[in-house]
């Protein structure tokens, strides 16, 4: 049995997740915790589970605070309404994150991903598991952006480029430009390297949207959808850029 713990301060969300986990006969829920304080106390006194389903923003802090005080080797699946904490979550044994409201299909995929990381006679050793998790962490598939008081999920496949302007990083889609909570350095860590490339200090581009590449007098890229500013390839990035295009 896979022993699991839920960390969630919203009672309706906790009950829904408990009900969904009950659909998986090989999962055993051993505790539902509602706060950072309760989490620190429980993890201090009990054997840590195999898998933790954790909201990030709790009433008395962030769930990260629990594991900064009580380190754990348990695997994490984060459940959240916001994406801005995703990068930090990835650094704390996270194998997946689920945006609320949680759908049964998404939950099933996350649990299967966890099972794929488990060593078997024909599977991976612990070092290979860490490599698989690291590889998985580099692929951000969607970003939550704010439009006034509303939220919108943008698939990274829809993004032609990310760019910085006045210390804010924006993403560009066919529809419009959206501000994000990321830095370009952070995005480099989690975007799919096969699709996205940082051409200079200001731009990360998506190969799917390249319309034209100028090579004289310097390398310049035209995208199907881009801000007004020209997108040039830094001289020290030209060789890597050409290598990336040929992959």
Coordinates of N, CA and C in Angstrom, one line a residue:
X1 N 0.8 -1.2 0.0 CA 0.0 0.0 0.0 C 0.9 1.3 0.0
X2 N 0.4 2.3 -0.7 CA 1.1 3.5 -0.8 C 0.5 4.4 0.3
X3 N 1.3 4.7 1.3 CA 0.8 5.5 2.4 C 0.8 7.0 2.0
X4 N -0.3 7.7 2.2 CA -0.4 9.1 1.7 C -0.8 10.0 2.8
X5 N -0.5 11.3 2.7 CA -0.9 12.4 3.6 C -1.4 13.5 2.7
X6 N -2.5 14.1 3.2 CA -3.1 15.4 2.5 C -2.7 16.6 3.4
X7 N -2.3 17.6 2.8 CA -2.1 18.9 3.5 C -3.0 19.9 2.8
X8 N -4.0 20.3 3.4 CA -5.0 21.2 2.7 C -5.8 21.9 3.8
X9 N -5.9 23.3 3.7 CA -6.6 24.0 4.8 C -8.0 24.3 4.4
X10 N -8.4 24.1 3.2 CA -9.8 24.3 2.8 C -10.6 23.0 2.9
X11 N -11.5 22.9 3.8 CA -12.2 21.7 4.1 C -12.9 21.1 2.9
X12 N -13.6 21.9 2.1 CA -14.3 21.2 0.9 C -13.3 20.6 0.0
X13 N -12.1 21.3 -0.2 CA -11.1 20.8 -1.1 C -10.5 19.5 -0.5
X14 N -10.3 19.5 0.8 CA -9.7 18.3 1.5 C -10.7 17.1 1.3
X15 N -12.0 17.4 1.5 CA -12.9 16.3 1.4 C -13.0 15.8 0.0
X16 N -12.9 16.7 -1.0 CA -13.0 16.2 -2.4 C -11.7 15.3 -2.7
X17 N -10.6 15.8 -2.2 CA -9.3 15.0 -2.5 C -9.4 13.7 -1.8
X18 N -9.9 13.7 -0.5 CA -10.0 12.4 0.2 C -10.9 11.4 -0.6
X19 N -12.0 12.0 -1.2 CA -12.9 11.1 -1.9 C -12.3 10.6 -3.2
X20 N -11.5 11.5 -3.9 CA -10.8 11.0 -5.1 C -9.8 10.0 -4.8
X21 N -9.0 10.2 -3.7 CA -8.0 9.2 -3.4 C -8.6 7.9 -3.0
X22 N -9.8 7.9 -2.5 CA -10.5 6.7 -2.2 C -10.8 5.8 -3.4
X23 N -10.7 6.4 -4.6 CA -11.0 5.6 -5.8 C -9.8 4.7 -6.2
X24 N -8.6 4.9 -5.5 CA -7.4 4.2 -5.8 C -7.2 3.2 -4.6
X25 N -7.4 1.9 -4.8 CA -7.4 0.9 -3.8 C -6.0 0.7 -3.2
X26 N -4.9 1.1 -4.0 CA -3.6 0.8 -3.5 C -3.0 2.0 -2.7
X27 N -3.9 3.1 -2.5 CA -3.5 4.2 -1.7 C -4.1 4.1 -0.3
X28 N -3.4 4.4 0.7 CA -3.9 4.4 2.1 C -3.7 5.8 2.7
X29 N -4.7 6.5 3.0 CA -4.6 7.9 3.5 C -4.4 7.7 5.0
X30 N -3.3 8.3 5.5 CA -3.0 8.1 7.0 C -3.3 9.4 7.8
X31 N -3.4 10.5 7.1 CA -3.6 11.8 7.8 C -4.0 12.9 6.8
X32 N -4.9 13.8 7.3 CA -5.2 15.0 6.6 C -4.8 16.2 7.5
X33 N -3.9 17.0 7.1 CA -3.4 18.1 7.9 C -3.9 19.4 7.4
X34 N -4.2 20.4 8.3 CA -4.8 21.6 7.8 C -4.0 22.9 8.0
X35 N -2.8 22.8 8.5 CA -2.0 24.0 8.7 C -0.5 23.7 8.7
X36 N 0.3 24.7 8.6 CA 1.7 24.6 8.8 C 2.1 24.1 10.2
X37 N 1.4 24.7 11.2 CA 1.7 24.3 12.6 C 1.3 22.8 12.8
X38 N 0.2 22.4 12.3 CA -0.3 21.0 12.4 C 0.7 20.0 11.7
X39 N 1.1 20.5 10.5 CA 2.0 19.7 9.7 C 3.4 19.5 10.4
X40 N 3.9 20.5 10.9 CA 5.2 20.4 11.6 C 5.1 19.4 12.8
X41 N 4.0 19.5 13.5 CA 3.8 18.6 14.7 C 3.6 17.2 14.2
X42 N 2.9 17.0 13.2 CA 2.6 15.6 12.7 C 3.9 15.0 12.1
X43 N 4.6 15.7 11.3 CA 5.8 15.1 10.7 C 6.9 15.0 11.7
X44 N 6.9 15.7 12.8 CA 7.9 15.5 13.9 C 7.7 14.2 14.7
X45 N 6.4 13.8 14.7 CA 6.1 12.7 15.6 C 5.7 11.4 14.9
X46 N 5.5 11.4 13.6 CA 5.1 10.2 12.8 C 6.0 9.8 11.7
X47 N 5.9 8.5 11.3 CA 6.7 8.1 10.2 C 6.2 8.7 8.9
X48 N 7.1 9.2 8.1 CA 6.7 10.0 6.9 C 6.1 9.0 5.9
X49 N 5.1 9.5 5.1 CA 4.4 8.6 4.2 C 5.2 8.5 2.9
X50 N 4.7 7.7 2.0 CA 5.4 7.5 0.7 C 5.1 8.7 -0.2
X51 N 3.9 9.3 -0.1 CA 3.4 10.3 -1.0 C 2.6 11.3 -0.3
X52 N 2.9 12.6 -0.6 CA 2.1 13.7 0.0 C 1.4 14.5 -1.0
X53 N 0.1 14.8 -0.8 CA -0.6 15.7 -1.6 C -0.8 17.0 -0.8
X54 N -0.2 18.1 -1.3 CA -0.1 19.3 -0.5 C -0.5 20.5 -1.3
X55 N -1.5 21.3 -0.7 CA -1.7 22.6 -1.1 C -0.5 23.4 -0.8
X56 N -0.3 24.6 -1.4 CA 0.9 25.4 -1.1 C 0.6 26.5 -0.1
X57 N -0.5 27.3 -0.4 CA -0.8 28.4 0.4 C -1.8 28.0 1.5
X58 N -1.4 28.0 2.7 CA -2.2 27.6 3.9 C -2.5 28.8 4.7
X59 N -3.4 28.6 5.6 CA -3.9 29.8 6.4 C -2.8 30.4 7.2
X60 N -1.8 29.7 7.7 CA -0.7 30.2 8.5 C 0.6 30.2 7.9
X61 N 0.7 30.1 6.5 CA 1.9 30.2 5.8 C 1.9 29.3 4.6
X62 N 3.1 28.9 4.1 CA 3.2 28.1 2.9 C 3.6 26.7 3.4
X63 N 3.1 25.6 2.7 CA 3.5 24.3 3.1 C 4.9 24.0 3.0
X64 N 5.7 24.8 2.2 CA 7.1 24.7 2.1 C 7.7 24.9 3.5
X65 N 7.1 25.7 4.3 CA 7.6 26.0 5.7 C 7.7 24.7 6.5
X66 N 6.8 23.8 6.3 CA 6.8 22.6 7.1 C 8.1 21.8 6.8
X67 N 8.5 21.7 5.5 CA 9.6 20.8 5.2 C 10.9 21.5 5.2
X68 N 10.9 22.8 5.4 CA 12.1 23.5 5.7 C 12.5 23.3 7.2
X69 N 11.5 23.0 8.0 CA 11.8 22.7 9.4 C 12.0 21.2 9.7
X70 N 11.2 20.4 8.9 CA 11.2 18.9 9.1 C 11.5 18.3 7.7
X71 N 12.7 18.2 7.3 CA 13.0 17.6 6.0 C 12.4 16.3 5.8
X72 N 12.0 16.0 4.5 CA 11.3 14.7 4.3 C 11.9 14.1 3.0
X73 N 11.8 12.8 2.9 CA 12.2 12.1 1.6 C 10.9 11.7 0.9
X74 N 9.7 12.0 1.4 CA 8.5 11.7 0.8 C 8.4 12.4 -0.6
X75 N 7.7 11.7 -1.5 CA 7.5 12.4 -2.8 C 6.3 13.3 -2.7
X76 N 6.2 14.4 -3.4 CA 5.2 15.4 -3.3 C 4.4 15.5 -4.6
X77 N 3.1 15.7 -4.5 CA 2.3 16.1 -5.6 C 1.5 17.4 -5.1
X78 N 1.9 18.5 -5.6 CA 1.3 19.8 -5.1 C 0.0 20.1 -5.8
X79 N -1.0 20.6 -5.0 CA -2.3 21.0 -5.5 C -2.4 22.4 -5.2
X80 N -2.7 23.2 -6.2 CA -2.7 24.7 -6.0 C -3.5 25.4 -7.0
X81 N -4.0 26.6 -6.7 CA -4.8 27.4 -7.6 C -3.8 28.3 -8.4
X82 N -2.6 28.4 -8.0 CA -1.6 29.3 -8.6 C -0.4 28.6 -9.0
X83 N 0.3 29.1 -10.1 CA 1.5 28.5 -10.6 C 2.8 29.2 -10.2
X84 N 2.7 30.3 -9.5 CA 3.9 31.1 -9.2 C 4.9 30.4 -8.2
X85 N 4.4 29.3 -7.5 CA 5.2 28.6 -6.6 C 5.8 27.3 -7.2
X86 N 5.5 27.1 -8.5 CA 5.8 25.8 -9.1 C 7.3 25.5 -9.1
X87 N 8.1 26.6 -9.3 CA 9.6 26.4 -9.4 C 10.1 25.9 -8.0
X88 N 9.6 26.6 -6.9 CA 10.1 26.2 -5.6 C 9.6 24.8 -5.3
X89 N 8.4 24.4 -5.7 CA 7.8 23.1 -5.5 C 8.7 22.0 -6.1
X90 N 9.2 22.3 -7.3 CA 10.0 21.4 -8.0 C 11.3 21.0 -7.3
X91 N 11.7 21.9 -6.4 CA 13.0 21.7 -5.7 C 12.8 20.9 -4.4
X92 N 11.5 20.6 -4.1 CA 11.2 19.9 -2.8 C 10.6 18.5 -3.1
X93 N 11.3 17.6 -3.8 CA 10.8 16.3 -4.1 C 9.5 16.2 -4.9
X94 N 9.1 17.3 -5.6 CA 7.9 17.3 -6.3 C 8.0 16.5 -7.6
X95 N 7.0 15.7 -7.9 CA 7.0 15.0 -9.1 C 5.8 15.5 -10.0
X96 N 4.9 16.3 -9.5 CA 3.9 16.9 -10.3 C 3.2 18.0 -9.5
X97 N 2.4 18.8 -10.1 CA 1.5 19.7 -9.5 C 0.2 19.7 -10.2
X98 N -0.9 19.9 -9.5 CA -2.2 19.9 -10.1 C -2.9 21.2 -9.8
X99 N -3.4 21.8 -10.8 CA -4.2 23.0 -10.6 C -5.6 22.8 -10.2
X100 N -6.0 23.5 -9.2 CA -7.4 23.3 -8.7 C -8.4 24.0 -9.7
X101 N -9.6 23.5 -9.9 CA -10.1 22.3 -9.2 C -9.5 21.0 -9.8
X102 N -9.2 20.1 -8.9 CA -8.6 18.9 -9.4 C -9.5 17.9 -10.1
X103 N -9.1 17.5 -11.2 CA -9.9 16.5 -12.0 C -9.4 15.1 -11.7
X104 N -10.3 14.1 -11.7 CA -9.9 12.7 -11.5 C -8.9 12.3 -12.5
X105 N -9.1 12.6 -13.8 CA -8.1 12.2 -14.8 C -6.7 12.7 -14.5
X106 N -6.6 14.0 -14.1 CA -5.3 14.6 -13.8 C -4.7 13.9 -12.6
X107 N -5.5 13.6 -11.6 CA -5.0 13.0 -10.4 C -4.5 11.6 -10.7
X108 N -5.2 10.9 -11.6 CA -4.8 9.5 -12.0 C -3.4 9.6 -12.7
X109 N -3.2 10.6 -13.6 CA -2.0 10.7 -14.3 C -0.8 11.0 -13.3
X110 N -1.1 11.8 -12.3 CA -0.1 12.2 -11.4 C 0.4 11.0 -10.5
X111 N -0.6 10.2 -10.1 CA -0.3 9.0 -9.4 C 0.4 8.0 -10.2
X112 N 0.1 7.8 -11.5 CA 0.8 6.9 -12.4 C 2.2 7.4 -12.5
X113 N 2.4 8.7 -12.6 CA 3.8 9.2 -12.8 C 4.6 8.9 -11.5
X114 N 4.0 9.0 -10.3 CA 4.7 8.6 -9.1 C 5.1 7.1 -9.2
X115 N 4.1 6.3 -9.6 CA 4.4 4.8 -9.7 C 5.5 4.5 -10.6
X116 N 5.6 5.3 -11.7 CA 6.7 5.1 -12.7 C 8.1 5.4 -12.1
X117 N 8.1 6.2 -11.1 CA 9.4 6.5 -10.5 C 9.9 5.4 -9.5
X118 N 8.9 4.5 -9.1 CA 9.3 3.6 -8.1 C 10.2 2.5 -8.6
X119 N 11.2 2.1 -7.9 CA 12.1 1.0 -8.4 C 11.5 -0.3 -8.4
X120 N 11.7 -1.1 -9.5 CA 11.2 -2.5 -9.5 C 12.4 -3.3 -10.0
X121 N 12.2 -4.6 -10.2 CA 13.2 -5.5 -10.6 C 13.7 -5.1 -12.0
X122 N 12.8 -4.5 -12.8 CA 13.1 -4.2 -14.2 C 13.1 -2.7 -14.4
X123 N 13.1 -1.9 -13.3 CA 13.0 -0.5 -13.4 C 14.2 0.2 -13.0
X124 N 14.0 1.4 -12.3 CA 15.1 2.3 -12.1 C 15.7 2.2 -10.7
X125 N 17.0 2.5 -10.6 CA 17.6 2.6 -9.3 C 17.4 4.0 -8.8
X126 N 17.8 4.3 -7.5 CA 17.5 5.6 -7.0 C 18.1 6.8 -7.7
X127 N 19.3 6.6 -8.3 CA 19.9 7.6 -9.1 C 19.2 7.9 -10.3
X128 N 18.7 6.8 -11.0 CA 17.9 7.0 -12.2 C 16.6 7.7 -11.9
X129 N 16.0 7.4 -10.7 CA 14.8 8.1 -10.3 C 15.0 9.6 -10.2
X130 N 16.1 10.0 -9.6 CA 16.4 11.4 -9.5 C 16.6 12.1 -10.8
X131 N 17.2 11.3 -11.7 CA 17.4 11.9 -13.1 C 16.1 12.1 -13.8
X132 N 15.2 11.1 -13.6 CA 13.9 11.2 -14.3 C 13.1 12.4 -13.7
X133 N 13.1 12.5 -12.4 CA 12.4 13.7 -11.8 C 13.0 15.0 -12.3
X134 N 14.3 15.1 -12.4 CA 15.0 16.3 -12.9 C 14.5 16.6 -14.3
X135 N 14.4 15.6 -15.1 CA 14.0 15.7 -16.5 C 12.6 16.2 -16.5
X136 N 11.7 15.6 -15.7 CA 10.3 16.0 -15.6 C 10.1 17.4 -15.2
X137 N 11.0 17.9 -14.3 CA 10.8 19.2 -13.8 C 11.1 20.3 -14.8
X138 N 11.8 19.9 -15.9 CA 12.2 20.9 -16.9 C 11.1 21.2 -17.9
X139 N 10.0 20.6 -17.7 CA 8.9 20.7 -18.7 C 7.7 21.3 -18.1
X140 N 7.6 22.6 -18.2 CA 6.4 23.3 -17.7 C 5.4 23.4 -18.9
X141 N 4.2 22.8 -18.7 CA 3.3 22.7 -19.8 C 2.2 23.8 -19.8
X142 N 2.0 24.5 -18.6 CA 1.0 25.6 -18.6 C 1.4 26.6 -17.5
X143 N 0.9 27.8 -17.7 CA 1.2 28.9 -16.8 C -0.1 29.6 -16.5
X144 N -0.3 29.9 -15.2 CA -1.5 30.7 -14.8 C -1.1 32.1 -14.8
X145 N -1.9 33.0 -15.5 CA -1.7 34.4 -15.6 C -2.9 35.1 -15.1
X146 N -2.7 36.4 -14.6 CA -3.8 37.2 -14.1 C -4.2 38.2 -15.1
X147 N -5.5 38.4 -15.3 CA -6.1 39.4 -16.2 C -7.0 40.2 -15.3
X148 N -6.6 41.3 -14.7 CA -7.4 42.0 -13.8 C -7.7 41.1 -12.5
X149 N -8.9 40.9 -12.3 CA -9.3 40.0 -11.1 C -9.6 38.6 -11.6
X150 N -9.3 38.3 -12.8 CA -9.5 36.9 -13.4 C -8.2 36.2 -13.6
X151 N -8.3 34.9 -13.7 CA -7.2 34.0 -14.0 C -7.4 33.3 -15.3
X152 N -6.3 33.0 -16.0 CA -6.3 32.3 -17.2 C -5.2 31.3 -17.3
X153 N -5.5 30.1 -17.8 CA -4.4 29.1 -18.0 C -3.9 29.2 -19.4
X154 N -2.6 29.4 -19.6 CA -2.0 29.5 -20.9 C -1.1 28.3 -21.1
X155 N -1.4 27.5 -22.1 CA -0.5 26.4 -22.4 C 0.8 26.9 -23.0
X156 N 1.9 26.3 -22.6 CA 3.2 26.8 -23.1 C 3.3 26.6 -24.6
X157 N 2.6 25.6 -25.1 CA 2.6 25.4 -26.6 C 2.0 26.6 -27.3
X158 N 1.2 27.4 -26.6 CA 0.6 28.6 -27.2 C 1.5 29.8 -27.2
X159 N 2.6 29.7 -26.5 CA 3.5 30.9 -26.3 C 4.5 31.0 -27.3
X160 N 4.6 32.1 -28.1 CA 5.6 32.2 -29.1 C 6.9 32.7 -28.5
X161 N 6.9 33.5 -27.4 CA 8.1 33.9 -26.8 C 7.8 34.4 -25.4
X162 N 8.8 34.4 -24.5 CA 8.8 35.1 -23.3 C 9.8 36.2 -23.4
X163 N 9.5 37.4 -22.8 CA 10.5 38.5 -22.9 C 10.4 39.4 -21.7
X164 N 11.5 40.0 -21.3 CA 11.5 40.9 -20.1 C 11.4 42.4 -20.6
X165 N 10.7 43.1 -19.8 CA 10.6 44.6 -20.0 C 10.3 45.2 -18.7
X166 N 11.1 46.2 -18.4 CA 10.9 46.9 -17.1 C 10.8 46.0 -15.9
X167 N 11.7 45.0 -15.9 CA 11.9 44.0 -14.8 C 10.6 43.1 -14.6
X168 N 9.8 43.0 -15.6 CA 8.7 42.1 -15.7 C 8.8 41.2 -16.9
X169 N 8.6 39.9 -16.7 CA 8.6 38.9 -17.8 C 7.2 38.7 -18.3
X170 N 7.1 38.9 -19.6 CA 5.8 38.7 -20.3 C 5.8 37.4 -21.2
X171 N 4.7 36.9 -21.4 CA 4.6 35.8 -22.5 C 3.7 36.4 -23.6
X172 N 4.0 35.9 -24.8 CA 3.3 36.4 -26.0 C 2.5 35.2 -26.6
X173 N 1.3 35.4 -26.9 CA 0.5 34.4 -27.6 C -0.2 35.1 -28.8
X174 N -0.9 34.3 -29.6 CA -1.7 34.9 -30.7 C -2.7 35.9 -30.2
X175 N -3.2 35.7 -29.0 CA -4.2 36.5 -28.5 C -3.7 37.8 -28.0
X176 N -2.6 37.8 -27.2 CA -2.1 39.1 -26.6 C -0.9 38.8 -25.8
X177 N -0.4 39.8 -25.1 CA 0.7 39.7 -24.1 C 0.2 39.6 -22.7
X178 N 0.8 38.7 -21.9 CA 0.4 38.5 -20.5 C 1.6 38.7 -19.6
X179 N 1.5 39.4 -18.5 CA 2.6 39.4 -17.5 C 2.7 38.1 -16.7
X180 N 3.8 37.7 -16.3 CA 4.0 36.4 -15.5 C 4.7 36.8 -14.2
X181 N 4.8 35.8 -13.3 CA 5.6 35.9 -12.1 C 6.9 35.3 -12.1
X182 N 7.4 34.9 -13.3 CA 8.7 34.2 -13.5 C 9.8 35.2 -13.9
X183 N 11.0 34.8 -13.7 CA 12.1 35.4 -14.3 C 12.5 34.6 -15.5
X184 N 13.3 35.1 -16.5 CA 13.8 34.3 -17.6 C 14.7 33.2 -17.2
X185 N 15.5 33.5 -16.1 CA 16.4 32.4 -15.6 C 15.6 31.2 -15.1
X186 N 14.5 31.5 -14.4 CA 13.6 30.5 -13.8 C 13.0 29.7 -15.0
X187 N 12.5 30.4 -16.0 CA 11.8 29.7 -17.1 C 12.8 28.8 -17.8
X188 N 14.0 29.2 -17.9 CA 15.0 28.3 -18.6 C 15.1 27.0 -17.9
X189 N 14.9 26.9 -16.6 CA 15.0 25.7 -15.9 C 13.8 24.7 -16.1
X190 N 12.7 25.2 -16.5 CA 11.5 24.4 -16.5 C 10.8 24.3 -17.9
X191 N 11.3 25.1 -18.9 CA 10.7 24.9 -20.2 C 11.3 23.8 -21.0
X192 N 10.6 23.2 -21.9 CA 11.1 22.2 -22.8 C 12.3 22.7 -23.7
X193 N 13.5 22.2 -23.4 CA 14.6 22.7 -24.2 C 14.5 22.4 -25.7
X194 N 13.8 21.4 -26.1 CA 13.6 21.1 -27.5 C 12.8 22.2 -28.2
X195 N 11.9 22.8 -27.5 CA 11.1 23.8 -28.1 C 11.5 25.3 -27.8
X196 N 12.1 25.5 -26.6 CA 12.3 26.9 -26.2 C 13.9 27.1 -26.1
X197 N 14.3 28.3 -26.6 CA 15.7 28.7 -26.6 C 15.8 30.2 -26.2
X198 N 16.8 30.4 -25.3 CA 17.0 31.8 -24.9 C 18.0 32.4 -25.9
X199 N 17.6 33.3 -26.8 CA 18.4 33.9 -27.8 C 19.3 35.1 -27.3
X200 N 18.8 35.7 -26.2 CA 19.6 36.8 -25.6 C 19.1 37.0 -24.2
X201 N 19.6 38.1 -23.6 CA 19.2 38.3 -22.2 C 17.7 38.7 -22.0
X202 N 17.1 39.0 -23.1 CA 15.7 39.5 -23.0 C 14.6 38.6 -23.5
X203 N 15.0 37.6 -24.4 CA 14.0 36.8 -25.1 C 14.3 35.3 -25.0
X204 N 13.2 34.5 -24.7 CA 13.2 33.1 -25.0 C 12.2 32.8 -26.0
X205 N 12.5 32.1 -27.1 CA 11.6 31.9 -28.2 C 11.2 30.5 -28.3
X206 N 10.0 30.3 -29.0 CA 9.5 28.9 -29.2 C 9.7 28.6 -30.7
X207 N 10.4 27.5 -31.0 CA 10.7 27.2 -32.4 C 9.5 27.0 -33.3
X208 N 8.3 26.6 -32.6 CA 7.1 26.4 -33.4 C 6.6 27.6 -34.1
X209 N 7.1 28.8 -33.6 CA 6.5 30.1 -34.1 C 7.5 30.9 -34.9
X210 N 8.7 30.3 -35.3 CA 9.7 31.0 -36.1 C 9.2 31.1 -37.5
X211 N 9.1 32.3 -38.0 CA 8.7 32.6 -39.3 C 9.8 32.8 -40.3
X212 N 10.9 33.5 -39.8 CA 12.0 33.8 -40.6 C 13.2 34.0 -39.8
X213 N 14.4 33.7 -40.3 CA 15.7 33.9 -39.6 C 16.6 34.7 -40.6
X214 N 17.0 35.9 -40.2 CA 17.9 36.7 -40.9 C 19.3 36.4 -40.4
X215 N 20.3 36.3 -41.3 CA 21.6 36.0 -40.9 C 22.6 37.2 -41.2
X216 N 22.1 38.2 -41.8 CA 23.0 39.4 -42.2 C 22.3 40.7 -41.9
X217 N 22.9 41.6 -41.3 CA 24.3 41.7 -40.9 C 24.5 40.9 -39.5
X218 N 23.4 40.5 -38.9 CA 23.5 39.7 -37.7 C 22.3 38.8 -37.6
X219 N 22.3 37.8 -36.8 CA 21.2 36.9 -36.7 C 20.0 37.5 -36.0
X220 N 18.8 37.5 -36.7 CA 17.6 38.1 -36.2 C 16.5 37.1 -36.5
X221 N 15.5 37.0 -35.6 CA 14.4 36.1 -35.7 C 13.1 36.8 -35.8
X222 N 12.3 36.4 -36.8 CA 10.9 36.9 -36.9 C 10.0 35.8 -36.4
X223 N 9.1 36.1 -35.5 CA 8.1 35.1 -35.0 C 6.7 35.5 -35.5
X224 N 5.8 34.5 -35.6 CA 4.5 34.7 -36.0 C 3.8 35.7 -35.1
X225 N 4.0 35.6 -33.8 CA 3.5 36.6 -32.9 C 4.6 37.0 -31.9
X226 N 4.8 38.4 -31.9 CA 5.9 38.9 -31.1 C 5.7 40.3 -30.8
X227 N 6.3 40.8 -29.7 CA 6.2 42.3 -29.4 C 6.9 43.1 -30.5
X228 N 6.7 44.4 -30.5 CA 7.3 45.2 -31.5 C 8.8 45.2 -31.6
X229 N 9.4 44.9 -30.5 CA 10.9 44.9 -30.4 C 11.5 43.8 -31.2
X230 N 12.6 44.1 -31.9 CA 13.3 43.2 -32.7 C 13.9 42.1 -31.8
X231 N 14.0 40.9 -32.3 CA 14.5 39.7 -31.6 C 15.8 39.3 -32.3
X232 N 17.0 39.7 -31.7 CA 18.3 39.3 -32.2 C 18.9 38.2 -31.4
X233 N 19.8 37.5 -32.0 CA 20.5 36.4 -31.3 C 21.9 36.9 -30.9
X234 N 22.1 36.8 -29.6 CA 23.4 37.3 -29.1 C 24.6 36.6 -29.8
X235 N 25.7 37.3 -30.1 CA 26.8 36.7 -30.8 C 27.3 35.4 -30.1
X236 N 27.3 35.5 -28.8 CA 27.9 34.3 -28.1 C 26.9 33.1 -28.1
X237 N 25.6 33.3 -28.6 CA 24.6 32.3 -28.6 C 24.3 31.8 -30.0
X238 N 25.0 32.3 -31.0 CA 24.7 31.9 -32.4 C 25.0 30.5 -32.6
X239 N 26.1 30.0 -32.2 CA 26.4 28.6 -32.4 C 25.4 27.6 -31.8
X240 N 25.1 27.9 -30.5 CA 24.1 27.1 -29.8 C 22.8 27.2 -30.4
X241 N 22.4 28.4 -30.9 CA 21.2 28.6 -31.6 C 21.1 27.7 -32.8
X242 N 22.1 27.7 -33.6 CA 22.1 26.8 -34.9 C 22.1 25.4 -34.5
X243 N 22.8 25.0 -33.4 CA 22.7 23.6 -33.0 C 21.3 23.2 -32.5
X244 N 20.7 24.1 -31.8 CA 19.3 23.9 -31.3 C 18.3 23.7 -32.5
X245 N 18.5 24.5 -33.5 CA 17.6 24.5 -34.7 C 17.8 23.1 -35.4
X246 N 18.9 22.6 -35.4 CA 19.2 21.3 -36.1 C 18.8 20.1 -35.4
X247 N 18.4 20.2 -34.1 CA 18.1 19.0 -33.4 C 16.7 18.5 -33.7

